[in-house]
Amino acid sequence: MKKLISNPNFIYIASFIVPFLFYSLAWSNLYPKLGLNLLLFYLFTFVICIVLGSVIYFAKPFSYTPVAVSKWNSLIILLIYIFYFIEALYSRKIPLIGLIQGTYDYNEDTFGIPAFHTFVDSFDTFYCVYLFHQYVSSKKKHLLFLFFVCLFPFIILVYRANILNVLLGSFTVYLLSRKAISAKIIIKSLVGIVVILYLFGFMGNLRSGHGDSTFVPRASEATEEFMKGPVPNEFYWSYLYIASPVANLQNNIDYTIVPNGDYFGFVMHECIPNFVIKLLQMRGIEFHQINPFLNVGTIYVYSFSYLGWGGMVFLFIYFVVLINLYYYALQRTNTYKVAGMAMLYNVIIFANFHNTIAYAGSSSQLLYPIIFSIVTDKIIKRNNLKKLKKAGLPVEVV
């Protein structure tokens, strides 16, 4: 079990099966019937991941490494808060206060300095998870306090996605740190997931319909069976968010008669981080949504609009190559390997909702473990050279 959850290819399979399980609940009349072609495409991706995962399983299995407590934690958290303070001055608003007062119109561009904000909140996400890894390694309680201090800005910003990234990344660190995954851990994890899903819906109700828990179900054509059933409306948010991307993908497949055929647009919009197209002010294409406000459609939805099934297959191959290359790159570092795995799993799992390669807020999370590793290696080499020179020992030039 432990080897299975420490393999990114198997994580892809497990995470991409989940939306279909939620889809089977059939709580909304909006969702189209799933086509055989789409099911076969997903089956194709699972087979490829089984092969690649088996290679890693035997050739390069992941090994957990604890880390020491960093002496830079307080300084880095202070810098993060300074960055957010500068952004608050720039934006002249605090999202949570505006939400309470009913004056805040939420979208991803209403707070922060363009481009700079992507760096700040993605780095904050990474460092929260790295702090949790330090806590798991040392069990020092002050690190848990610092973890919540680092997480707090996402509550002020009402960033549910970032909170979920941190919680999911921390959960990954916890599982990777265990010698074995017992039945007790599985039960506790399931209970925790249920609680998180409920809170996710609760926060969603605060942001939509002025707290009316029936607003979103009614707006998305929830079935009468669900509305009259015993399941709390808060859980409908999770159903909607997890299943609707597949519904949008199927809907786009059903209504896209002729793919766009723009290979350059496909590469620019689907294969590289989106800050590039923002700088170039390039406009992308749309896809056929099942509903105006359900605007996510998995990593594959736009690729079908551009190049049809060929675009989806190419993007999958590109994606799976990247995640496996990144996995191998992480094995070169011990200090940031576990946090890097957590960031990688976030990118894989949230690819169910959007293209995490093209979305800079997701893909940039992968950079920090590698950058920190390179910087740390250089510092260690420099310190070792100083010690050798001070001791009068010969220094080997490589």
Coordinates of C-alpha atoms in Angstrom, one line a residue:
M1 CA 0.0 0.0 0.0
K2 CA 2.8 2.4 0.9
K3 CA 4.6 1.9 -2.4
L4 CA 1.4 2.4 -4.3
I5 CA 0.7 5.9 -2.7
S6 CA 4.3 7.0 -3.2
N7 CA 4.1 6.5 -7.0
P8 CA 2.8 9.5 -9.1
N9 CA 1.5 7.3 -11.8
F10 CA -0.8 5.4 -9.4
I11 CA -1.9 8.7 -7.9
Y12 CA -3.0 9.8 -11.4
I13 CA -5.1 6.6 -11.8
A14 CA -6.7 6.9 -8.3
S15 CA -7.4 10.6 -8.6
F16 CA -8.9 10.5 -12.1
I17 CA -11.2 7.6 -11.1
V18 CA -12.8 9.7 -8.3
P19 CA -14.8 12.1 -10.5
F20 CA -16.5 9.2 -12.1
L21 CA -17.5 7.8 -8.7
F22 CA -19.0 11.2 -7.9
Y23 CA -20.6 11.4 -11.3
S24 CA -22.4 8.1 -10.6
L25 CA -24.3 9.8 -7.7
A26 CA -26.4 11.6 -10.4
W27 CA -27.4 14.5 -8.1
S28 CA -27.8 17.0 -11.1
N29 CA -29.9 17.0 -14.2
L30 CA -27.3 19.1 -16.0
Y31 CA -24.8 16.3 -16.6
P32 CA -24.8 14.6 -20.0
K33 CA -24.5 10.8 -20.4
L34 CA -20.9 9.7 -20.5
G35 CA -19.7 8.5 -24.0
L36 CA -17.8 5.3 -24.6
N37 CA -15.0 7.2 -26.4
L38 CA -14.3 9.2 -23.3
L39 CA -14.3 6.2 -21.1
L40 CA -11.9 4.4 -23.4
F41 CA -9.6 7.4 -23.4
Y42 CA -9.4 7.4 -19.6
L43 CA -8.8 3.6 -19.7
F44 CA -6.0 4.2 -22.2
T45 CA -4.3 6.7 -19.8
F46 CA -4.7 4.3 -16.9
V47 CA -3.0 1.5 -18.8
I48 CA -0.1 3.7 -19.7
C49 CA 0.2 4.8 -16.0
I50 CA 0.1 1.2 -14.8
V51 CA 3.1 0.4 -17.1
L52 CA 5.1 3.5 -16.0
G53 CA 4.1 3.1 -12.4
S54 CA 5.3 -0.6 -12.5
V55 CA 8.7 0.5 -13.8
I56 CA 9.1 3.0 -11.0
Y57 CA 7.7 0.5 -8.4
F58 CA 10.7 -1.8 -9.1
A59 CA 13.4 0.5 -10.5
K60 CA 13.2 3.7 -8.5
P61 CA 10.8 3.4 -5.5
F62 CA 10.4 6.4 -3.3
S63 CA 12.0 6.5 0.1
Y64 CA 10.9 8.9 2.9
T65 CA 13.5 11.2 4.4
P66 CA 12.9 13.3 7.6
V67 CA 14.2 16.9 7.6
A68 CA 15.8 19.1 10.2
V69 CA 14.1 22.2 11.5
S70 CA 15.1 25.2 9.4
K71 CA 16.5 28.2 11.2
W72 CA 14.9 30.5 8.5
N73 CA 11.3 29.6 9.1
S74 CA 10.3 32.8 11.1
L75 CA 12.1 35.1 8.6
I76 CA 10.5 33.5 5.6
I77 CA 7.0 33.7 7.1
L78 CA 7.7 37.3 8.0
L79 CA 8.6 38.0 4.3
I80 CA 5.4 36.2 3.2
Y81 CA 3.3 38.5 5.4
I82 CA 5.2 41.6 4.2
F83 CA 4.4 40.6 0.6
Y84 CA 0.7 40.1 1.4
F85 CA 0.7 43.5 3.2
I86 CA 2.1 45.2 0.1
E87 CA -0.5 43.5 -2.0
A88 CA -3.3 44.6 0.4
L89 CA -2.1 48.2 0.0
Y90 CA -2.1 47.8 -3.7
S91 CA -5.6 46.3 -3.8
R92 CA -7.0 48.5 -1.0
K93 CA -9.1 45.7 0.2
I94 CA -9.2 42.6 2.4
P95 CA -11.3 39.9 0.9
L96 CA -12.7 38.4 4.1
I97 CA -13.7 41.8 5.5
G98 CA -15.4 42.6 2.2
L99 CA -17.2 39.3 2.2
I100 CA -18.5 39.8 5.7
Q101 CA -19.7 43.3 4.7
G102 CA -21.2 42.1 1.5
T103 CA -19.1 44.4 -0.7
Y104 CA -16.6 42.0 -2.1
D105 CA -17.0 40.7 -5.7
Y106 CA -14.9 37.6 -5.7
N107 CA -12.7 36.5 -8.6
E108 CA -9.0 35.5 -9.0
D109 CA -8.0 39.0 -10.2
T110 CA -9.6 41.1 -7.4
F111 CA -6.7 40.9 -5.0
G112 CA -3.0 41.3 -5.4
I113 CA -0.3 42.5 -7.8
P114 CA -0.5 40.7 -11.2
A115 CA 2.1 38.0 -11.7
F116 CA 3.7 38.8 -8.3
H117 CA 0.6 37.5 -6.5
T118 CA 1.0 34.1 -8.3
F119 CA 4.5 33.9 -6.8
V120 CA 3.4 34.8 -3.3
D121 CA 0.4 32.5 -2.9
S122 CA 2.1 29.5 -4.6
F123 CA 5.2 30.0 -2.5
D124 CA 3.0 30.3 0.6
T125 CA 1.4 27.0 -0.3
F126 CA 4.8 25.2 -0.7
Y127 CA 6.2 26.6 2.5
C128 CA 3.1 25.6 4.5
V129 CA 3.7 22.0 3.4
Y130 CA 7.4 22.2 4.0
L131 CA 6.7 23.4 7.6
F132 CA 4.4 20.5 8.1
H133 CA 7.1 18.1 6.9
Q134 CA 9.4 19.7 9.5
Y135 CA 6.8 19.1 12.2
V136 CA 6.2 15.5 11.2
S137 CA 10.0 15.0 11.3
S138 CA 10.7 16.6 14.7
K139 CA 7.2 16.7 16.4
K140 CA 8.1 20.2 17.7
K141 CA 4.8 21.9 18.5
H142 CA 6.0 25.4 17.6
L143 CA 6.3 24.2 14.0
L144 CA 2.6 23.3 14.0
F145 CA 1.9 26.9 15.2
L146 CA 4.0 28.3 12.4
F147 CA 2.2 26.1 9.9
F148 CA -1.2 27.6 10.9
V149 CA 0.4 31.1 10.8
C150 CA 1.5 30.4 7.3
L151 CA -1.9 29.1 6.4
F152 CA -3.8 32.0 7.9
P153 CA -3.5 34.4 4.8
F154 CA -5.5 32.0 2.7
I155 CA -8.4 32.3 5.2
I156 CA -8.2 36.1 5.0
L157 CA -8.2 35.9 1.2
V158 CA -11.0 33.2 1.2
Y159 CA -8.9 31.0 -1.0
R160 CA -10.5 27.6 -0.7
A161 CA -8.3 26.2 -3.5
N162 CA -5.1 27.1 -1.7
I163 CA -6.4 25.8 1.6
L164 CA -7.2 22.5 -0.1
N165 CA -3.7 22.5 -1.7
V166 CA -2.1 22.9 1.7
L167 CA -4.3 20.3 3.4
L168 CA -3.9 17.8 0.6
G169 CA -0.1 18.4 0.5
S170 CA 0.2 18.0 4.2
F171 CA -1.9 14.9 4.1
T172 CA 0.5 13.5 1.4
V173 CA 3.5 14.3 3.7
Y174 CA 1.8 12.5 6.6
L175 CA 1.1 9.4 4.5
L176 CA 4.6 9.3 3.0
S177 CA 6.0 9.6 6.5
R178 CA 4.2 6.4 7.8
K179 CA 6.0 3.1 7.7
A180 CA 2.7 1.4 6.8
I181 CA -0.9 2.5 6.1
S182 CA -3.1 0.8 8.7
A183 CA -6.9 0.4 8.7
K184 CA -7.0 3.0 11.5
I185 CA -5.2 5.6 9.4
I186 CA -7.6 4.9 6.5
I187 CA -10.7 5.4 8.7
K188 CA -9.3 8.6 10.2
S189 CA -8.4 9.9 6.7
L190 CA -11.9 9.2 5.4
V191 CA -13.5 11.0 8.4
G192 CA -11.1 14.0 7.8
I193 CA -12.0 14.0 4.1
V194 CA -15.8 14.1 4.9
V195 CA -15.2 17.0 7.3
I196 CA -13.1 19.0 4.8
L197 CA -15.8 18.4 2.1
Y198 CA -18.5 19.7 4.4
L199 CA -16.4 22.8 5.3
F200 CA -15.7 23.4 1.6
G201 CA -19.4 23.5 1.0
F202 CA -20.0 25.7 4.0
M203 CA -17.4 28.3 2.8
G204 CA -19.0 28.1 -0.7
N205 CA -22.4 28.9 0.7
L206 CA -20.9 32.0 2.5
R207 CA -19.6 33.2 -0.8
S208 CA -22.7 32.4 -2.9
G209 CA -26.3 33.1 -2.4
H210 CA -25.7 35.1 0.8
G211 CA -25.5 31.9 2.8
D212 CA -28.5 30.2 1.3
S213 CA -27.5 26.5 1.1
T214 CA -30.1 25.8 -1.6
F215 CA -28.9 28.5 -4.0
V216 CA -26.2 26.6 -5.8
P217 CA -28.2 23.3 -5.9
R218 CA -31.2 25.0 -7.5
A219 CA -29.0 27.0 -9.9
S220 CA -27.3 23.8 -11.1
E221 CA -30.5 21.8 -11.5
A222 CA -30.1 19.5 -8.5
T223 CA -32.5 16.5 -8.7
E224 CA -35.6 16.5 -6.5
E225 CA -34.3 13.3 -4.9
F226 CA -31.2 15.1 -3.7
M227 CA -33.1 18.2 -2.5
K228 CA -35.6 16.1 -0.5
G229 CA -33.0 13.6 0.6
P230 CA -31.0 13.4 3.9
V231 CA -27.6 14.5 2.5
P232 CA -26.7 18.1 3.7
N233 CA -26.6 20.7 0.9
E234 CA -23.0 21.5 1.8
F235 CA -21.9 18.2 0.3
Y236 CA -23.4 19.2 -3.0
W237 CA -20.6 21.7 -3.6
S238 CA -18.1 18.8 -3.6
Y239 CA -20.2 16.8 -6.0
L240 CA -20.5 19.8 -8.2
Y241 CA -16.8 20.7 -8.2
I242 CA -15.5 17.1 -8.5
A243 CA -18.0 15.8 -11.1
S244 CA -18.7 18.9 -13.3
P245 CA -15.3 19.0 -15.0
V246 CA -16.0 15.5 -16.5
A247 CA -19.5 16.7 -17.4
N248 CA -18.0 19.7 -19.2
L249 CA -15.5 17.6 -21.0
Q250 CA -18.2 15.2 -22.2
N251 CA -20.4 18.2 -23.2
N252 CA -17.6 19.8 -25.1
I253 CA -16.9 16.5 -26.9
D254 CA -20.6 16.2 -27.8
Y255 CA -20.9 19.8 -29.2
T256 CA -17.5 20.4 -30.8
I257 CA -18.3 19.5 -34.4
V258 CA -14.9 20.6 -35.8
P259 CA -11.8 21.1 -33.6
N260 CA -10.1 24.5 -33.9
G261 CA -6.9 23.0 -35.5
D262 CA -4.7 25.7 -34.1
Y263 CA -1.4 23.9 -33.2
F264 CA 0.4 27.0 -32.1
G265 CA -2.5 28.1 -29.9
F266 CA -2.6 24.6 -28.4
V267 CA 1.1 24.7 -27.5
M268 CA 1.0 28.2 -26.1
H269 CA -2.2 27.8 -24.1
E270 CA -2.0 24.2 -23.0
C271 CA 1.7 23.3 -22.7
I272 CA 3.4 26.3 -21.0
P273 CA 2.5 28.4 -17.9
N274 CA -0.2 31.0 -18.7
F275 CA 1.9 34.0 -17.5
V276 CA 3.5 33.9 -21.0
I277 CA 0.2 34.3 -22.8
K278 CA -0.8 37.0 -20.4
L279 CA 2.3 38.9 -21.2
L280 CA 1.7 38.4 -24.9
Q281 CA -2.0 39.2 -24.4
M282 CA -3.0 36.1 -26.5
R283 CA -6.6 35.1 -26.4
G284 CA -7.6 31.5 -26.1
I285 CA -10.7 29.7 -27.2
E286 CA -13.8 28.6 -25.3
F287 CA -15.4 25.2 -24.7
H288 CA -19.0 24.2 -24.5
Q289 CA -20.0 24.5 -20.8
I290 CA -23.0 22.7 -19.3
N291 CA -23.7 25.9 -17.3
P292 CA -22.4 29.5 -17.3
F293 CA -20.9 29.3 -13.9
L294 CA -19.5 25.8 -14.1
N295 CA -16.4 26.7 -16.1
V296 CA -13.8 24.0 -15.4
G297 CA -13.4 20.9 -17.5
T298 CA -10.3 18.9 -16.5
I299 CA -6.9 19.2 -18.0
Y300 CA -8.2 17.9 -21.3
V301 CA -11.2 20.1 -22.1
Y302 CA -9.4 22.8 -24.1
S303 CA -7.1 20.3 -25.9
F304 CA -10.2 18.7 -27.4
S305 CA -11.4 22.2 -28.6
Y306 CA -8.0 22.7 -30.2
L307 CA -7.1 19.4 -31.7
G308 CA -9.8 16.8 -30.8
W309 CA -8.8 13.4 -29.5
G310 CA -5.3 13.8 -30.8
G311 CA -4.9 16.9 -28.7
M312 CA -6.1 15.0 -25.6
V313 CA -3.7 12.1 -26.2
F314 CA -0.8 14.4 -26.8
L315 CA -1.5 16.4 -23.7
F316 CA -1.7 13.3 -21.6
I317 CA 1.6 12.0 -22.9
Y318 CA 3.2 15.4 -22.3
F319 CA 1.7 15.5 -18.8
V320 CA 2.8 12.0 -17.8
V321 CA 6.3 12.6 -19.1
L322 CA 6.6 15.8 -17.1
I323 CA 5.4 14.2 -13.8
N324 CA 7.8 11.3 -14.2
L325 CA 10.8 13.4 -15.0
Y326 CA 10.0 15.6 -12.0
Y327 CA 9.7 12.5 -9.8
Y328 CA 13.2 11.5 -10.9
A329 CA 14.6 15.0 -10.4
L330 CA 13.3 15.0 -6.8
Q331 CA 15.3 11.9 -5.9
R332 CA 18.4 14.1 -6.1
T333 CA 17.4 16.0 -2.9
N334 CA 16.6 14.8 0.5
T335 CA 15.6 18.0 2.2
Y336 CA 12.8 19.0 -0.2
K337 CA 12.0 15.6 -1.7
V338 CA 8.9 15.0 0.4
A339 CA 7.5 18.5 0.0
G340 CA 8.2 18.2 -3.7
M341 CA 6.2 15.0 -3.9
A342 CA 3.3 16.8 -2.1
M343 CA 3.4 19.6 -4.7
L344 CA 3.6 17.0 -7.5
Y345 CA 0.5 15.2 -6.2
N346 CA -1.3 18.5 -6.0
V347 CA -0.6 19.1 -9.6
I348 CA -1.8 15.6 -10.6
I349 CA -4.9 15.6 -8.5
F350 CA -6.0 19.1 -9.4
A351 CA -5.5 18.3 -13.1
N352 CA -9.0 16.9 -12.7
F353 CA -10.2 20.5 -12.6
H354 CA -8.0 22.5 -14.8
N355 CA -4.7 22.3 -16.8
T356 CA -2.2 22.5 -13.9
I357 CA 0.7 22.7 -16.4
A358 CA -0.7 25.9 -18.0
Y359 CA -2.1 27.4 -14.7
A360 CA 1.0 29.2 -13.3
G361 CA -0.5 29.1 -9.7
S362 CA -0.2 25.3 -9.8
S363 CA 2.8 24.6 -11.9
S364 CA 5.0 27.2 -10.1
Q365 CA 4.6 25.2 -6.9
L366 CA 6.9 22.6 -8.5
L367 CA 9.7 25.1 -8.9
Y368 CA 10.4 25.8 -5.2
P369 CA 11.6 22.3 -4.1
I370 CA 14.0 22.3 -7.1
I371 CA 15.3 25.8 -6.6
F372 CA 15.7 25.4 -2.8
S373 CA 17.6 22.1 -3.5
I374 CA 20.0 23.8 -5.9
V375 CA 20.6 26.7 -3.5
T376 CA 21.1 24.4 -0.5
D377 CA 23.5 22.2 -2.4
K378 CA 25.6 25.2 -3.4
I379 CA 25.7 26.5 0.2
I380 CA 26.7 23.1 1.5
K381 CA 29.5 22.8 -1.1
R382 CA 30.7 26.4 -0.4
N383 CA 30.8 25.7 3.4
N384 CA 32.6 22.4 2.9
L385 CA 35.2 24.2 0.7
K386 CA 35.7 26.8 3.4
K387 CA 36.3 24.0 6.0
L388 CA 38.8 22.2 3.8
K389 CA 40.7 25.4 3.1
K390 CA 40.7 26.4 6.8
A391 CA 42.0 23.0 7.7
G392 CA 44.7 23.3 5.0
L393 CA 43.5 20.2 3.2
P394 CA 43.6 19.9 -0.6
V395 CA 40.5 21.0 -2.5
E396 CA 39.4 18.9 -5.4
V397 CA 38.3 21.0 -8.4
V398 CA 35.4 19.3 -10.3

